[in-house]
CSV table of C-alpha atoms and ligand atoms in Angstrom, one decimal:
chain,number,residue,atom,x,y,z
A,17,MET,CA,-27.2,92.4,-86.9
A,18,LEU,CA,-28.5,90.8,-83.5
A,19,PRO,CA,-31.2,92.1,-81.9
A,20,LYS,CA,-31.0,94.0,-78.6
A,21,ARG,CA,-33.7,92.0,-76.7
A,22,TYR,CA,-35.4,88.6,-77.0
A,23,HIS,CA,-38.2,88.1,-79.3
A,24,PRO,CA,-41.7,89.7,-77.4
A,25,ALA,CA,-43.2,86.3,-77.6
A,26,LEU,CA,-40.1,84.7,-75.7
A,27,VAL,CA,-40.4,87.4,-73.3
A,28,ALA,CA,-44.1,87.0,-72.7
A,29,LEU,CA,-43.6,83.2,-72.0
A,30,HIS,CA,-40.9,84.1,-69.8
A,31,TRP,CA,-42.4,86.1,-67.4
A,32,LEU,CA,-45.5,83.9,-67.6
A,33,LEU,CA,-43.8,80.4,-66.9
A,34,ALA,CA,-41.8,82.2,-64.1
A,35,LEU,CA,-44.8,83.0,-62.3
A,36,LEU,CA,-46.8,80.0,-62.8
A,37,LEU,CA,-43.5,77.9,-62.0
A,38,ILE,CA,-42.9,79.6,-58.8
A,39,ALA,CA,-46.7,79.3,-57.7
A,40,LEU,CA,-46.7,75.7,-58.4
A,41,LEU,CA,-43.5,75.1,-56.8
A,42,ALA,CA,-44.8,76.8,-53.7
A,43,ALA,CA,-48.3,75.3,-54.0
A,44,GLY,CA,-46.6,71.9,-54.3
A,45,THR,CA,-44.6,72.2,-51.3
A,46,PHE,CA,-46.6,73.9,-48.9
A,47,SER,CA,-50.1,72.9,-49.9
A,48,LEU,CA,-50.4,69.8,-52.1
A,49,LYS,CA,-47.8,67.7,-50.4
A,50,LEU,CA,-48.8,68.3,-46.8
A,51,VAL,CA,-52.6,67.4,-47.4
A,52,PRO,CA,-53.1,63.4,-46.7
A,53,ASN,CA,-54.5,61.6,-49.7
A,54,VAL,CA,-57.5,60.4,-47.4
A,55,GLN,CA,-58.9,64.0,-47.0
A,56,PRO,CA,-61.4,64.7,-49.5
A,57,GLU,CA,-59.9,68.1,-50.5
A,58,LYS,CA,-57.0,66.1,-51.9
A,59,LEU,CA,-58.6,65.5,-55.2
A,60,ASN,CA,-59.2,69.2,-55.8
A,61,LEU,CA,-55.8,70.1,-55.0
A,62,LEU,CA,-54.6,67.4,-57.3
A,63,ARG,CA,-57.0,68.3,-60.0
A,64,ILE,CA,-55.5,72.1,-60.0
A,65,HIS,CA,-51.9,70.6,-59.7
A,66,MET,CA,-52.0,68.5,-62.3
A,67,ALA,CA,-54.0,71.0,-65.0
A,68,MET,CA,-51.3,73.5,-63.9
A,69,GLY,CA,-48.3,71.0,-64.7
A,70,ILE,CA,-49.5,70.1,-67.9
A,71,SER,CA,-50.2,73.7,-68.8
A,72,ILE,CA,-46.3,74.7,-67.9
A,73,LEU,CA,-45.4,71.7,-70.3
A,74,VAL,CA,-47.2,72.9,-73.1
A,75,LEU,CA,-46.0,76.4,-72.5
A,76,MET,CA,-42.7,75.3,-72.0
A,77,LEU,CA,-42.6,73.5,-75.2
A,78,LEU,CA,-43.7,76.5,-77.2
A,79,ARG,CA,-41.4,78.5,-75.4
A,80,LEU,CA,-38.6,76.0,-76.7
A,81,VAL,CA,-39.9,76.8,-80.2
A,82,ALA,CA,-39.8,80.1,-80.0
A,83,ARG,CA,-36.3,80.0,-78.4
A,84,LEU,CA,-35.2,77.9,-81.2
A,85,THR,CA,-36.4,79.8,-84.1
A,86,THR,CA,-36.3,83.5,-83.3
A,87,GLU,CA,-32.9,85.6,-82.9
A,88,HIS,CA,-31.7,86.2,-79.6
A,89,PRO,CA,-29.1,89.0,-78.3
A,90,PRO,CA,-25.2,88.2,-78.4
A,91,ALA,CA,-24.2,86.5,-75.0
A,92,ALA,CA,-23.8,88.7,-72.1
A,93,SER,CA,-20.7,89.0,-70.3
A,94,THR,CA,-20.0,89.2,-66.4
A,95,GLY,CA,-16.2,89.6,-67.1
A,96,ASN,CA,-15.4,86.3,-65.6
A,97,ALA,CA,-14.8,83.5,-68.1
A,98,VAL,CA,-16.1,80.8,-65.9
A,99,LEU,CA,-19.3,82.3,-65.2
A,100,ASP,CA,-19.9,83.3,-69.0
A,101,ALA,CA,-19.3,79.7,-69.9
A,102,LEU,CA,-21.8,78.5,-67.2
A,103,ALA,CA,-24.8,80.8,-68.4
A,104,PRO,CA,-26.0,79.0,-71.4
A,105,GLY,CA,-25.7,75.8,-69.5
A,106,VAL,CA,-28.0,77.4,-66.7
A,107,HIS,CA,-30.5,78.2,-69.4
A,108,TRP,CA,-30.9,74.7,-70.7
A,109,LEU,CA,-30.9,73.1,-67.4
A,110,LEU,CA,-33.8,75.2,-66.7
A,111,TYR,CA,-35.8,73.6,-69.7
A,112,ALA,CA,-34.2,70.3,-68.8
A,113,LEU,CA,-35.5,70.4,-65.1
A,114,VAL,CA,-38.8,71.4,-66.1
A,115,PHE,CA,-39.5,68.8,-68.6
A,116,VAL,CA,-38.4,66.5,-65.8
A,117,MET,CA,-40.8,67.8,-63.5
A,118,ALA,CA,-43.6,67.7,-66.1
A,119,GLY,CA,-42.6,64.1,-67.1
A,120,SER,CA,-42.3,62.6,-63.6
A,121,GLY,CA,-45.5,63.8,-62.7
A,122,ILE,CA,-47.5,62.5,-65.8
A,123,GLY,CA,-45.8,59.2,-65.1
A,124,MET,CA,-47.0,59.6,-61.6
A,125,ALA,CA,-50.5,60.3,-62.5
A,126,ALA,CA,-50.4,57.4,-65.1
A,127,LEU,CA,-49.3,54.8,-62.8
A,128,ALA,CA,-51.7,55.5,-59.7
A,129,GLY,CA,-54.5,56.1,-62.5
A,130,LEU,CA,-55.1,59.6,-61.5
A,131,PRO,CA,-56.6,60.9,-64.7
A,132,ASP,CA,-59.7,58.6,-64.0
A,133,ILE,CA,-59.7,59.1,-60.2
A,134,VAL,CA,-58.9,62.8,-60.2
A,135,PHE,CA,-60.9,64.1,-63.1
A,136,ALA,CA,-63.5,61.5,-63.9
A,137,GLY,CA,-64.3,60.2,-60.4
A,138,HIS,CA,-63.8,56.9,-60.7
A,139,GLY,CA,-62.0,54.9,-58.0
A,140,SER,CA,-59.9,56.2,-55.0
A,141,LEU,CA,-56.4,57.4,-54.1
A,142,PRO,CA,-53.8,55.2,-53.1
A,143,VAL,CA,-52.8,56.1,-49.4
A,144,ASN,CA,-49.5,57.9,-50.5
A,145,PHE,CA,-47.6,57.9,-53.7
A,146,ASP,CA,-44.4,57.0,-51.8
A,147,ALA,CA,-44.0,53.6,-53.5
A,148,LEU,CA,-43.6,55.2,-57.0
A,149,PRO,CA,-40.1,56.0,-58.2
A,150,GLN,CA,-41.6,59.0,-60.1
A,151,ARG,CA,-42.4,60.6,-56.9
A,152,ALA,CA,-38.8,60.5,-55.7
A,153,VAL,CA,-37.9,62.0,-58.8
A,154,HIS,CA,-40.5,64.6,-58.7
A,155,GLY,CA,-39.5,65.5,-55.1
A,156,ILE,CA,-35.8,65.8,-55.8
A,157,VAL,CA,-36.2,67.7,-59.1
A,158,ALA,CA,-38.4,70.2,-57.4
A,159,LYS,CA,-35.5,71.4,-55.3
A,160,LEU,CA,-32.9,71.2,-57.7
A,161,LEU,CA,-35.3,73.4,-60.0
A,162,MET,CA,-35.9,75.9,-57.0
A,163,LEU,CA,-31.9,76.3,-56.4
A,164,THR,CA,-31.6,76.9,-60.2
A,165,ILE,CA,-34.4,79.3,-60.5
A,166,VAL,CA,-32.4,81.0,-57.2
A,167,LEU,CA,-29.0,81.1,-59.0
A,168,HIS,CA,-30.6,82.3,-62.2
A,169,ALA,CA,-32.4,85.1,-60.5
A,170,GLY,CA,-29.3,86.2,-58.6
A,171,ALA,CA,-27.2,86.3,-61.6
A,172,ALA,CA,-29.9,88.3,-63.5
A,173,LEU,CA,-29.9,90.8,-60.5
A,174,TYR,CA,-26.0,90.6,-60.2
A,175,HIS,CA,-25.9,91.9,-64.0
A,176,GLN,CA,-28.4,94.7,-63.5
A,177,PHE,CA,-27.6,96.0,-60.2
A,178,ILE,CA,-23.8,95.2,-59.5
A,179,ARG,CA,-22.4,95.4,-63.3
A,180,ARG,CA,-25.1,97.8,-64.3
A,181,ASP,CA,-25.2,96.4,-67.9
A,182,GLY,CA,-29.1,96.8,-68.2
A,183,LEU,CA,-29.3,93.0,-68.6
A,184,LEU,CA,-33.2,92.9,-67.5
A,185,SER,CA,-34.0,95.2,-70.4
A,186,ARG,CA,-33.1,92.0,-72.7
A,187,MET,CA,-36.2,90.2,-71.2
A,188,GLY,CA,-38.3,93.1,-71.8
A,189,TRP,CA,-40.3,94.6,-74.7
A,190,GLY,CA,-39.2,97.4,-76.8
A,191,SER,CA,-37.4,98.0,-79.9
A,192,ARG,CA,-35.4,95.5,-81.0
A,193,HIS,CA,-33.0,97.2,-83.2
B,324,HEM,C1,-39.2,81.4,-62.3
B,324,HEM,C2,-38.3,80.5,-63.0
B,324,HEM,C3,-37.5,81.0,-64.4
B,324,HEM,C4,-37.3,80.3,-65.6
B,324,HEM,C5,-37.6,78.9,-65.8
B,324,HEM,C6,-36.4,81.0,-66.3
B,324,HEM,C7,-35.9,80.6,-67.4
B,324,HEM,C8,-34.9,81.5,-68.3
B,324,HEM,C9,-34.3,80.8,-69.5
B,324,HEM,C10,-34.3,79.7,-70.1
B,324,HEM,C11,-33.5,81.9,-70.0
B,324,HEM,C12,-33.0,81.9,-71.5
B,324,HEM,C13,-34.0,82.5,-72.6
B,324,HEM,C14,-34.9,81.7,-73.0
B,324,HEM,O1,-34.7,80.5,-73.4
B,324,HEM,O2,-36.3,81.7,-72.6
B,324,HEM,C15,-34.0,83.2,-69.3
B,324,HEM,C16,-33.4,84.6,-69.3
B,324,HEM,C17,-33.3,85.5,-68.6
B,324,HEM,N1,-33.9,85.4,-67.4
B,324,HEM,FE1,-34.9,84.0,-66.4
B,324,HEM,N2,-36.0,82.2,-65.7
B,324,HEM,C18,-36.9,82.5,-64.5
B,324,HEM,C19,-37.2,83.4,-63.6
B,324,HEM,C20,-36.4,84.8,-64.0
B,324,HEM,C21,-36.3,85.8,-62.8
B,324,HEM,C22,-37.1,85.8,-61.5
B,324,HEM,C23,-35.6,86.5,-63.3
B,324,HEM,C24,-35.0,88.3,-63.0
B,324,HEM,C25,-35.0,88.5,-61.6
B,324,HEM,C26,-35.2,86.4,-64.4
B,324,HEM,C27,-34.5,87.2,-65.6
B,324,HEM,C28,-33.9,86.9,-66.9
B,324,HEM,C29,-33.1,87.8,-67.7
B,324,HEM,C30,-32.6,89.1,-67.5
B,324,HEM,C31,-32.7,87.0,-69.0
B,324,HEM,C32,-32.2,87.2,-70.1
B,324,HEM,C33,-30.6,86.6,-70.0
B,324,HEM,C34,-29.9,87.1,-71.4
B,324,HEM,O3,-29.7,88.5,-71.8
B,324,HEM,O4,-29.4,86.4,-71.7
B,324,HEM,N3,-35.6,85.1,-64.8
B,324,HEM,N4,-34.5,82.7,-68.2
B,325,HEM,C1,-44.4,70.8,-64.6
B,325,HEM,C2,-44.4,71.5,-63.3
B,325,HEM,C3,-44.6,70.9,-62.2
B,325,HEM,C4,-44.1,71.5,-60.9
B,325,HEM,C5,-43.3,72.8,-61.0
B,325,HEM,C6,-44.4,70.7,-60.0
B,325,HEM,C7,-44.3,70.8,-58.7
B,325,HEM,C8,-44.7,69.8,-57.5
B,325,HEM,C9,-44.0,70.0,-56.0
B,325,HEM,C10,-42.9,70.8,-55.7
B,325,HEM,C11,-44.7,68.7,-55.2
B,325,HEM,C12,-44.2,68.4,-54.2
B,325,HEM,C13,-42.9,67.7,-54.1
B,325,HEM,C14,-42.3,67.4,-52.9
B,325,HEM,O1,-41.5,68.6,-52.4
B,325,HEM,O2,-41.8,66.4,-52.2
B,325,HEM,C15,-45.4,68.2,-56.2
B,325,HEM,C16,-46.0,66.8,-56.1
B,325,HEM,C17,-47.0,66.3,-56.8
B,325,HEM,N1,-47.0,66.8,-58.0
B,325,HEM,FE1,-46.2,68.0,-59.2
B,325,HEM,N2,-45.5,69.4,-60.6
B,325,HEM,C18,-45.4,69.7,-61.6
B,325,HEM,C19,-46.6,69.0,-62.6
B,325,HEM,C20,-46.9,68.2,-62.3
B,325,HEM,C21,-47.8,67.3,-63.1
B,325,HEM,C22,-47.8,67.4,-64.6
B,325,HEM,C23,-48.6,66.1,-62.6
B,325,HEM,C24,-49.2,65.0,-62.8
B,325,HEM,C25,-49.9,65.1,-64.0
B,325,HEM,C26,-48.0,66.3,-61.0
B,325,HEM,C27,-48.3,65.6,-60.0
B,325,HEM,C28,-47.9,65.6,-58.6
B,325,HEM,C29,-48.2,64.4,-57.8
B,325,HEM,C30,-49.1,63.4,-57.9
B,325,HEM,C31,-47.6,65.2,-56.6
B,325,HEM,C32,-47.4,64.1,-55.2
B,325,HEM,C33,-48.5,64.9,-54.2
B,325,HEM,C34,-48.2,63.9,-53.0
B,325,HEM,O3,-47.3,63.5,-52.4
B,325,HEM,O4,-49.3,64.0,-52.3
B,325,HEM,N3,-47.1,67.3,-61.2
B,325,HEM,N4,-45.4,68.7,-57.5
């Protein structure tokens, strides 16, 4: 019999990653990006941003393994065939967008020599990162990820409060059978 809820490790990773991702998207948009590279505090902001970005990547990889190796509940229904067909696609899209964010961030950091500058204190930052194609990808995919998160959270709330099908409990702890 399929379980009523996701695996507790997946549940823990889901909510931890939701917090970390929302925090990093907000910090990147409203803090990191607005501070020019010539300002000394930029190094500190980059250090925190890069460390958090890499941590998110590692946790997201662990989560993918947990998702692929544990049983999950049967697909939920909204009563609309088109919406039901979209749901798994949105879940996989969330994984893909997070991996593109981490990949473009790492690419940008490698090309600009950031590990040496930010963590070892050797060399200085370029005026900005605008010449790197990864910078554009990182900025555009950040917006796509925000939109997808809003869509996903909206769908979860629709299930929970309009259809009243108790969907949130599937992403919560408790007996699974
Ligand atoms: C902020 C980033 C978020 C990401 C990246 C994310 C990602 C995902 C993914 C990929 C799944 C499928 C299960 C898995 O593979 O882990 C899922 C399930 C779920 N998420 Fe999120 N989520 C986020 C935020 C939220 C928020 C804010 C809510 C609540 C309002 C929410 C509620 C749920 C629920 C209820 C499920 C279970 C759906 C089902 O029963 O099939 N998520 N989430
Ligand atoms: C995986 C999750 C990550 C998220 C959610 C994230 C989020 C963001 C956001 C929202 C911005 C501002 C983009 C804009 O509005 O144009 C940004 C900029 C940036 N991120 Fe990330 N990032 C992540 C990972 C990384 C990683 C792993 C690195 C490097 C190792 C990195 C390096 C940078 C750099 C160098 C900038 C440019 C700052 C500037 O233009 O001054 N990011 N990030």
